[in-house]
Amino acid sequence: MEEIKISNISKYFEKEILSDISLEIEKNKITGILGPSGSGKTTLLRIISGLEIPDKGTIFINNKCVCSEKIFVEPEKRNIGFVFQDLGLWPHMNAEEHLDFVLDAKGITNSEQKEKEITKILKLVNLDKYIKSYPRQLSGGEKQRLAIARVLAQDSKILLLDEPFSNLDPVLKKELKKELVGLQKKMKLTIVYITHNPSEIFDIADKIVILKEGRILQEGKPKEFLKKPKNDFVRKFLS
Ligand SMILES: Nc1ncnc2c1ncn2[C@@H]1O[C@H](COP(=O)(O)OP(=O)(O)OP(=O)(O)O)[C@@H](O)[C@H]1O
Ligand SMILES: [Mg+2]
Protein backbone atom coordinates (compact mmCIF):
# COMPACT_ATOMS: atom_id res chain seq x y z
CA MET A 1 0.00 0.00 0.00
CA GLU A 2 1.30 3.43 -0.75
CA GLU A 3 1.55 6.10 1.87
CA ILE A 4 2.65 9.00 -0.31
CA LYS A 5 1.50 9.42 -3.88
CA ILE A 6 3.30 12.01 -5.95
CA SER A 7 1.82 12.79 -9.36
CA ASN A 8 3.25 14.89 -12.17
CA ILE A 9 5.27 17.25 -9.98
CA SER A 10 7.23 19.94 -11.82
CA LYS A 11 9.26 22.75 -10.36
CA TYR A 12 11.01 25.66 -12.07
CA PHE A 13 13.52 28.01 -10.57
CA GLU A 14 15.57 29.66 -13.29
CA LYS A 15 15.18 26.47 -15.23
CA GLU A 16 13.19 23.30 -14.83
CA ILE A 17 14.51 21.53 -11.72
CA LEU A 18 11.91 18.74 -11.52
CA SER A 19 10.06 17.50 -14.60
CA ASP A 20 6.84 15.59 -14.26
CA ILE A 21 7.80 13.40 -11.32
CA SER A 22 5.35 10.63 -10.40
CA LEU A 23 6.22 8.30 -7.60
CA GLU A 24 4.62 6.09 -5.00
CA ILE A 25 6.21 5.74 -1.59
CA GLU A 26 5.14 2.54 0.09
CA LYS A 27 4.07 2.25 3.70
CA ASN A 28 6.51 0.66 6.20
CA LYS A 29 9.25 0.57 3.60
CA ILE A 30 12.52 2.34 2.96
CA THR A 31 12.62 4.17 -0.35
CA GLY A 32 16.02 5.41 -1.47
CA ILE A 33 16.21 8.36 -3.83
CA LEU A 34 19.57 8.46 -5.54
CA GLY A 35 21.04 10.96 -7.93
CA PRO A 36 24.06 13.10 -8.60
CA SER A 37 24.50 16.54 -7.05
CA GLY A 38 22.00 19.00 -8.47
CA SER A 39 19.56 16.36 -9.74
CA GLY A 40 16.72 17.76 -7.61
CA LYS A 41 16.66 15.38 -4.64
CA THR A 42 16.47 18.01 -1.91
CA THR A 43 13.94 20.02 -3.88
CA LEU A 44 11.70 16.96 -4.17
CA LEU A 45 11.95 16.30 -0.43
CA ARG A 46 11.17 19.93 0.36
CA ILE A 47 8.09 19.72 -1.86
CA ILE A 48 6.88 16.54 -0.14
CA SER A 49 7.33 18.13 3.27
CA GLY A 50 5.60 21.36 2.20
CA LEU A 51 8.63 23.67 2.47
CA GLU A 52 8.48 24.32 -1.26
CA ILE A 53 5.47 24.68 -3.53
CA PRO A 54 5.60 22.91 -6.90
CA ASP A 55 4.48 24.61 -10.10
CA LYS A 56 2.48 21.59 -11.11
CA GLY A 57 1.29 18.27 -9.75
CA THR A 58 -0.36 16.76 -6.71
CA ILE A 59 0.71 15.01 -3.53
CA PHE A 60 -1.47 12.70 -1.46
CA ILE A 61 -0.43 11.49 1.97
CA ASN A 62 -2.51 8.57 3.24
CA ASN A 63 -5.08 9.31 0.58
CA LYS A 64 -5.44 12.92 1.67
CA CYS A 65 -4.49 15.65 -0.77
CA VAL A 66 -1.85 17.94 0.78
CA CYS A 67 -0.83 19.74 -2.39
CA SER A 68 -2.61 20.58 -5.63
CA GLU A 69 -3.59 23.67 -7.57
CA LYS A 70 -6.28 24.40 -4.99
CA ILE A 71 -4.95 22.79 -1.84
CA PHE A 72 -1.89 23.49 0.26
CA VAL A 73 -1.44 21.85 3.65
CA GLU A 74 1.20 23.51 5.86
CA PRO A 75 4.32 21.43 6.67
CA GLU A 76 3.45 21.09 10.36
CA LYS A 77 0.04 19.68 9.45
CA ARG A 78 1.40 16.97 7.13
CA ASN A 79 2.55 14.79 10.01
CA ILE A 80 5.92 14.19 8.41
CA GLY A 81 9.27 14.23 10.16
CA PHE A 82 12.33 15.45 8.32
CA VAL A 83 16.03 15.52 8.95
CA PHE A 84 18.02 17.72 6.59
CA GLN A 85 21.71 17.65 5.90
CA ASP A 86 22.55 20.43 8.34
CA LEU A 87 20.41 18.70 11.04
CA GLY A 88 19.13 22.04 12.39
CA LEU A 89 19.84 21.25 16.04
CA TRP A 90 19.30 24.07 18.53
CA PRO A 91 22.67 25.13 20.00
CA HIS A 92 21.21 26.46 23.26
CA MET A 93 19.27 23.30 24.09
CA ASN A 94 20.58 20.03 25.45
CA ALA A 95 19.29 16.66 24.24
CA GLU A 96 16.50 16.53 26.79
CA GLU A 97 15.36 20.05 25.96
CA HIS A 98 15.25 19.26 22.23
CA LEU A 99 12.70 16.52 22.87
CA ASP A 100 10.90 18.46 25.58
CA PHE A 101 10.30 21.27 23.10
CA VAL A 102 8.78 18.95 20.51
CA LEU A 103 6.59 17.18 23.07
CA ASP A 104 5.36 20.54 24.36
CA ALA A 105 4.46 21.57 20.84
CA LYS A 106 2.54 18.32 20.51
CA GLY A 107 0.51 19.28 23.56
CA ILE A 108 2.08 16.89 26.06
CA THR A 109 2.49 19.03 29.16
CA ASN A 110 2.46 16.49 31.99
CA SER A 111 6.10 16.53 33.12
CA GLU A 112 6.10 12.93 34.32
CA GLN A 113 4.75 11.73 31.00
CA LYS A 114 7.28 13.86 29.14
CA GLU A 115 10.16 12.53 31.19
CA LYS A 116 9.11 8.96 30.44
CA GLU A 117 8.78 9.68 26.75
CA ILE A 118 12.16 11.45 26.58
CA THR A 119 13.94 8.59 28.32
CA LYS A 120 12.30 6.07 26.00
CA ILE A 121 13.25 7.91 22.82
CA LEU A 122 16.83 8.67 23.86
CA LYS A 123 17.25 4.97 24.71
CA LEU A 124 15.93 4.01 21.28
CA VAL A 125 18.71 5.97 19.58
CA ASN A 126 21.32 5.09 22.20
CA LEU A 127 21.71 8.57 23.53
CA ASP A 128 20.40 8.10 27.06
CA LYS A 129 23.82 8.82 28.51
CA TYR A 130 23.83 12.20 26.78
CA ILE A 131 20.54 13.54 28.06
CA LYS A 132 22.17 16.73 29.40
CA SER A 133 24.57 17.24 26.47
CA TYR A 134 24.42 20.21 24.12
CA PRO A 135 25.01 19.75 20.37
CA ARG A 136 28.54 21.16 20.65
CA GLN A 137 29.37 18.40 23.15
CA LEU A 138 28.18 15.63 20.82
CA SER A 139 30.12 13.86 18.07
CA GLY A 140 28.90 13.86 14.46
CA GLY A 141 27.11 10.53 14.87
CA GLU A 142 25.56 11.54 18.16
CA LYS A 143 24.24 14.74 16.61
CA GLN A 144 22.67 12.75 13.77
CA ARG A 145 21.03 10.51 16.35
CA LEU A 146 19.70 13.48 18.28
CA ALA A 147 18.19 14.84 15.07
CA ILE A 148 16.51 11.47 14.53
CA ALA A 149 15.36 11.36 18.17
CA ARG A 150 13.75 14.73 17.68
CA VAL A 151 11.69 13.53 14.71
CA LEU A 152 10.74 10.39 16.63
CA ALA A 153 9.40 12.59 19.44
CA GLN A 154 7.12 14.17 16.86
CA ASP A 155 5.59 10.73 16.48
CA SER A 156 5.09 10.89 12.75
CA LYS A 157 5.28 7.62 10.91
CA ILE A 158 6.84 9.20 7.83
CA LEU A 159 10.50 10.19 7.95
CA LEU A 160 12.23 12.12 5.19
CA LEU A 161 16.00 11.95 5.50
CA ASP A 162 18.26 14.15 3.38
CA GLU A 163 21.77 12.69 3.46
CA PRO A 164 21.35 12.00 7.17
CA PHE A 165 24.67 10.25 7.64
CA SER A 166 26.92 12.38 5.49
CA ASN A 167 30.28 13.35 6.98
CA LEU A 168 30.47 10.24 9.12
CA ASP A 169 33.21 7.64 8.99
CA PRO A 170 32.25 4.38 7.25
CA VAL A 171 32.14 2.33 10.45
CA LEU A 172 29.81 4.70 12.23
CA LYS A 173 27.70 5.08 9.10
CA LYS A 174 27.21 1.34 8.95
CA GLU A 175 26.27 1.20 12.60
CA LEU A 176 23.77 4.05 12.36
CA LYS A 177 22.25 2.52 9.26
CA LYS A 178 21.69 -0.71 11.13
CA GLU A 179 20.08 1.21 13.97
CA LEU A 180 17.86 3.04 11.51
CA VAL A 181 16.63 -0.20 9.95
CA GLY A 182 15.96 -1.55 13.47
CA LEU A 183 13.93 1.54 14.34
CA GLN A 184 12.08 1.39 11.05
CA LYS A 185 10.94 -2.19 11.71
CA LYS A 186 10.16 -1.64 15.36
CA MET A 187 8.15 1.53 14.85
CA LYS A 188 6.76 0.65 11.41
CA LEU A 189 8.15 3.80 9.83
CA THR A 190 7.93 4.84 6.22
CA ILE A 191 11.32 6.26 5.30
CA VAL A 192 12.46 8.25 2.29
CA TYR A 193 16.23 8.39 2.30
CA ILE A 194 18.04 10.55 -0.22
CA THR A 195 21.70 10.44 -1.04
CA HIS A 196 24.12 10.73 -3.94
CA ASN A 197 26.01 7.69 -2.69
CA PRO A 198 24.61 4.32 -3.90
CA SER A 199 26.54 2.29 -1.31
CA GLU A 200 24.76 4.15 1.46
CA ILE A 201 21.33 2.90 0.55
CA PHE A 202 21.52 -0.18 -1.67
CA ASP A 203 21.67 -2.69 1.15
CA ILE A 204 18.81 -1.23 3.19
CA ALA A 205 16.30 0.15 0.69
CA ASP A 206 13.22 -1.79 -0.38
CA LYS A 207 12.96 0.40 -3.44
CA ILE A 208 15.43 2.65 -5.23
CA VAL A 209 14.59 5.64 -7.43
CA ILE A 210 17.24 7.20 -9.62
CA LEU A 211 16.94 10.88 -10.42
CA LYS A 212 18.91 12.66 -13.10
CA GLU A 213 18.38 16.29 -14.10
CA GLY A 214 14.99 16.33 -12.43
CA ARG A 215 13.63 13.19 -14.07
CA ILE A 216 13.19 9.65 -12.83
CA LEU A 217 15.51 7.44 -14.84
CA GLN A 218 14.71 4.13 -13.23
CA GLU A 219 12.95 2.72 -10.18
CA GLY A 220 12.69 -0.73 -8.70
CA LYS A 221 14.08 -3.15 -6.15
CA PRO A 222 17.85 -2.89 -5.54
CA LYS A 223 18.35 -6.39 -6.99
CA GLU A 224 16.66 -5.47 -10.26
CA PHE A 225 19.07 -2.59 -10.72
CA LEU A 226 22.12 -4.72 -10.48
CA LYS A 227 20.64 -7.23 -12.90
CA LYS A 228 19.18 -4.74 -15.33
CA PRO A 229 20.50 -1.18 -15.22
CA LYS A 230 18.40 0.76 -17.69
CA ASN A 231 21.26 2.54 -19.40
CA ASP A 232 24.92 3.49 -19.20
CA PHE A 233 24.29 6.35 -16.81
CA VAL A 234 22.67 4.05 -14.26
CA ARG A 235 25.34 1.40 -14.72
CA LYS A 236 28.17 3.91 -14.23
CA PHE A 237 26.44 5.67 -11.38
CA LEU A 238 26.03 2.42 -9.49
CA SER A 239 29.47 1.04 -10.13
N1 LIG B 1 15.67 28.18 -4.15
C1 LIG B 1 16.32 27.93 -5.29
N2 LIG B 1 16.47 28.88 -6.23
C2 LIG B 1 17.10 28.63 -7.40
N3 LIG B 1 17.62 27.43 -7.73
C3 LIG B 1 17.51 26.45 -6.84
C4 LIG B 1 16.86 26.63 -5.58
N4 LIG B 1 16.89 25.45 -4.89
C5 LIG B 1 17.54 24.58 -5.69
N5 LIG B 1 17.91 25.17 -6.85
C6 LIG B 1 18.62 24.51 -7.95
O1 LIG B 1 17.94 23.30 -8.23
C7 LIG B 1 18.85 22.28 -8.59
C8 LIG B 1 18.59 21.05 -7.74
O2 LIG B 1 18.94 21.34 -6.40
P1 LIG B 1 18.77 20.27 -5.24
O3 LIG B 1 19.24 20.92 -4.01
O4 LIG B 1 17.40 19.74 -5.26
O5 LIG B 1 19.79 19.14 -5.73
P2 LIG B 1 20.29 17.82 -4.97
O6 LIG B 1 19.99 16.69 -5.87
O7 LIG B 1 19.72 17.80 -3.60
O8 LIG B 1 21.86 18.05 -4.92
P3 LIG B 1 22.95 17.62 -3.77
O9 LIG B 1 23.22 16.16 -3.94
O10 LIG B 1 24.13 18.46 -4.12
O11 LIG B 1 22.37 17.97 -2.43
C9 LIG B 1 20.24 22.87 -8.43
O12 LIG B 1 20.73 23.21 -9.70
C10 LIG B 1 20.01 24.10 -7.57
O13 LIG B 1 20.95 25.08 -7.86
MG1 LIG C 1 20.57 17.91 -1.70
XYZ file of C-alpha atoms and ligand atoms in Angstrom:
271
model
C 0.000 0.000 0.000
C 1.302 3.428 -0.752
C 1.548 6.100 1.873
C 2.647 8.996 -0.314
C 1.503 9.418 -3.880
C 3.298 12.012 -5.948
C 1.824 12.785 -9.359
C 3.249 14.891 -12.171
C 5.271 17.246 -9.983
C 7.227 19.936 -11.823
C 9.262 22.755 -10.361
C 11.012 25.662 -12.067
C 13.525 28.010 -10.566
C 15.574 29.661 -13.286
C 15.179 26.472 -15.235
C 13.188 23.305 -14.828
C 14.506 21.527 -11.719
C 11.913 18.736 -11.520
C 10.055 17.502 -14.596
C 6.836 15.589 -14.256
C 7.805 13.396 -11.316
C 5.347 10.631 -10.403
C 6.219 8.303 -7.597
C 4.620 6.089 -4.998
C 6.206 5.739 -1.591
C 5.142 2.539 0.089
C 4.071 2.248 3.700
C 6.509 0.662 6.202
C 9.252 0.572 3.596
C 12.525 2.341 2.962
C 12.621 4.172 -0.353
C 16.018 5.406 -1.467
C 16.214 8.356 -3.832
C 19.565 8.456 -5.538
C 21.035 10.961 -7.926
C 24.061 13.104 -8.596
C 24.496 16.535 -7.053
C 21.996 18.999 -8.474
C 19.555 16.359 -9.736
C 16.720 17.764 -7.608
C 16.655 15.385 -4.644
C 16.468 18.006 -1.908
C 13.939 20.022 -3.877
C 11.701 16.955 -4.166
C 11.947 16.303 -0.430
C 11.171 19.931 0.361
C 8.091 19.720 -1.865
C 6.876 16.541 -0.141
C 7.328 18.133 3.268
C 5.603 21.362 2.204
C 8.625 23.666 2.473
C 8.479 24.324 -1.256
C 5.471 24.678 -3.534
C 5.601 22.915 -6.902
C 4.480 24.611 -10.100
C 2.476 21.593 -11.111
C 1.286 18.271 -9.755
C -0.363 16.763 -6.713
C 0.708 15.011 -3.528
C -1.467 12.702 -1.463
C -0.433 11.492 1.974
C -2.507 8.570 3.244
C -5.082 9.312 0.583
C -5.443 12.924 1.670
C -4.487 15.652 -0.769
C -1.850 17.943 0.777
C -0.835 19.739 -2.388
C -2.613 20.576 -5.625
C -3.590 23.672 -7.572
C -6.284 24.401 -4.994
C -4.951 22.785 -1.838
C -1.891 23.487 0.257
C -1.442 21.852 3.650
C 1.203 23.507 5.857
C 4.316 21.429 6.665
C 3.454 21.089 10.357
C 0.044 19.678 9.451
C 1.399 16.974 7.134
C 2.551 14.790 10.008
C 5.920 14.185 8.410
C 9.271 14.230 10.156
C 12.328 15.452 8.317
C 16.035 15.523 8.947
C 18.024 17.718 6.594
C 21.714 17.651 5.901
C 22.548 20.431 8.339
C 20.408 18.700 11.036
C 19.135 22.035 12.391
C 19.841 21.255 16.043
C 19.300 24.071 18.534
C 22.673 25.129 20.001
C 21.208 26.459 23.256
C 19.271 23.300 24.088
C 20.581 20.028 25.452
C 19.286 16.663 24.244
C 16.498 16.530 26.788
C 15.365 20.053 25.957
C 15.246 19.260 22.231
C 12.705 16.525 22.865
C 10.904 18.464 25.583
C 10.302 21.269 23.104
C 8.779 18.947 20.514
C 6.589 17.175 23.071
C 5.357 20.541 24.363
C 4.456 21.567 20.836
C 2.535 18.318 20.506
C 0.507 19.283 23.564
C 2.079 16.886 26.061
C 2.489 19.027 29.165
C 2.464 16.490 31.991
C 6.095 16.530 33.116
C 6.097 12.934 34.319
C 4.747 11.725 31.001
C 7.284 13.864 29.145
C 10.165 12.531 31.192
C 9.107 8.962 30.444
C 8.781 9.681 26.751
C 12.164 11.453 26.580
C 13.945 8.585 28.322
C 12.301 6.070 26.003
C 13.253 7.909 22.822
C 16.828 8.665 23.861
C 17.249 4.974 24.706
C 15.934 4.012 21.282
C 18.712 5.974 19.577
C 21.322 5.090 22.199
C 21.712 8.574 23.533
C 20.398 8.096 27.062
C 23.819 8.824 28.511
C 23.826 12.197 26.778
C 20.542 13.536 28.062
C 22.174 16.727 29.398
C 24.573 17.243 26.473
C 24.418 20.214 24.123
C 25.006 19.748 20.371
C 28.542 21.164 20.646
C 29.365 18.399 23.148
C 28.183 15.634 20.819
C 30.125 13.858 18.066
C 28.895 13.861 14.458
C 27.112 10.529 14.871
C 25.557 11.536 18.163
C 24.243 14.739 16.611
C 22.673 12.752 13.766
C 21.034 10.506 16.349
C 19.704 13.484 18.278
C 18.191 14.842 15.068
C 16.512 11.465 14.535
C 15.358 11.359 18.174
C 13.751 14.733 17.685
C 11.689 13.525 14.714
C 10.739 10.385 16.627
C 9.397 12.591 19.438
C 7.123 14.168 16.865
C 5.594 10.730 16.485
C 5.093 10.891 12.753
C 5.277 7.623 10.908
C 6.845 9.200 7.833
C 10.500 10.189 7.949
C 12.229 12.119 5.186
C 15.999 11.954 5.505
C 18.260 14.145 3.377
C 21.768 12.686 3.462
C 21.348 11.997 7.170
C 24.673 10.255 7.644
C 26.925 12.376 5.489
C 30.282 13.351 6.982
C 30.471 10.238 9.116
C 33.208 7.643 8.993
C 32.249 4.382 7.255
C 32.142 2.327 10.449
C 29.807 4.705 12.232
C 27.701 5.082 9.099
C 27.214 1.335 8.951
C 26.274 1.197 12.604
C 23.774 4.053 12.361
C 22.247 2.524 9.256
C 21.694 -0.712 11.130
C 20.081 1.209 13.967
C 17.858 3.038 11.505
C 16.627 -0.200 9.950
C 15.956 -1.553 13.469
C 13.925 1.538 14.337
C 12.075 1.386 11.045
C 10.944 -2.190 11.707
C 10.162 -1.640 15.363
C 8.155 1.532 14.854
C 6.760 0.650 11.413
C 8.153 3.796 9.833
C 7.934 4.841 6.223
C 11.317 6.258 5.302
C 12.461 8.252 2.294
C 16.225 8.388 2.299
C 18.042 10.553 -0.219
C 21.704 10.444 -1.039
C 24.123 10.733 -3.944
C 26.013 7.687 -2.695
C 24.611 4.323 -3.900
C 26.536 2.294 -1.311
C 24.755 4.154 1.456
C 21.326 2.898 0.549
C 21.515 -0.182 -1.672
C 21.674 -2.690 1.151
C 18.812 -1.227 3.191
C 16.297 0.150 0.691
C 13.216 -1.787 -0.379
C 12.964 0.404 -3.439
C 15.427 2.654 -5.234
C 14.592 5.637 -7.427
C 17.244 7.196 -9.620
C 16.944 10.880 -10.419
C 18.908 12.660 -13.103
C 18.381 16.286 -14.095
C 14.987 16.330 -12.434
C 13.632 13.190 -14.069
C 13.190 9.645 -12.833
C 15.512 7.436 -14.841
C 14.705 4.134 -13.225
C 12.945 2.721 -10.180
C 12.687 -0.725 -8.696
C 14.084 -3.150 -6.147
C 17.851 -2.895 -5.542
C 18.351 -6.388 -6.988
C 16.663 -5.466 -10.261
C 19.072 -2.585 -10.721
C 22.120 -4.719 -10.480
C 20.636 -7.232 -12.903
C 19.179 -4.735 -15.325
C 20.497 -1.177 -15.223
C 18.401 0.756 -17.688
C 21.255 2.542 -19.396
C 24.922 3.495 -19.200
C 24.295 6.354 -16.815
C 22.667 4.053 -14.264
C 25.343 1.401 -14.722
C 28.168 3.908 -14.227
C 26.444 5.671 -11.382
C 26.033 2.425 -9.486
C 29.469 1.039 -10.129
N 15.670 28.176 -4.151
C 16.318 27.935 -5.294
N 16.473 28.879 -6.227
C 17.095 28.630 -7.401
N 17.619 27.429 -7.734
C 17.506 26.447 -6.837
C 16.861 26.629 -5.581
N 16.892 25.455 -4.891
C 17.538 24.584 -5.693
N 17.913 25.173 -6.847
C 18.618 24.511 -7.953
O 17.940 23.299 -8.230
C 18.846 22.283 -8.590
C 18.591 21.049 -7.742
O 18.935 21.339 -6.404
P 18.768 20.269 -5.243
O 19.242 20.916 -4.006
O 17.396 19.744 -5.265
O 19.788 19.141 -5.731
P 20.288 17.824 -4.967
O 19.992 16.689 -5.869
O 19.720 17.801 -3.598
O 21.864 18.046 -4.915
P 22.947 17.625 -3.765
O 23.224 16.162 -3.941
O 24.134 18.461 -4.116
O 22.372 17.971 -2.435
C 20.244 22.867 -8.431
O 20.726 23.210 -9.698
C 20.012 24.096 -7.575
O 20.950 25.081 -7.863
Mg 20.571 17.911 -1.696
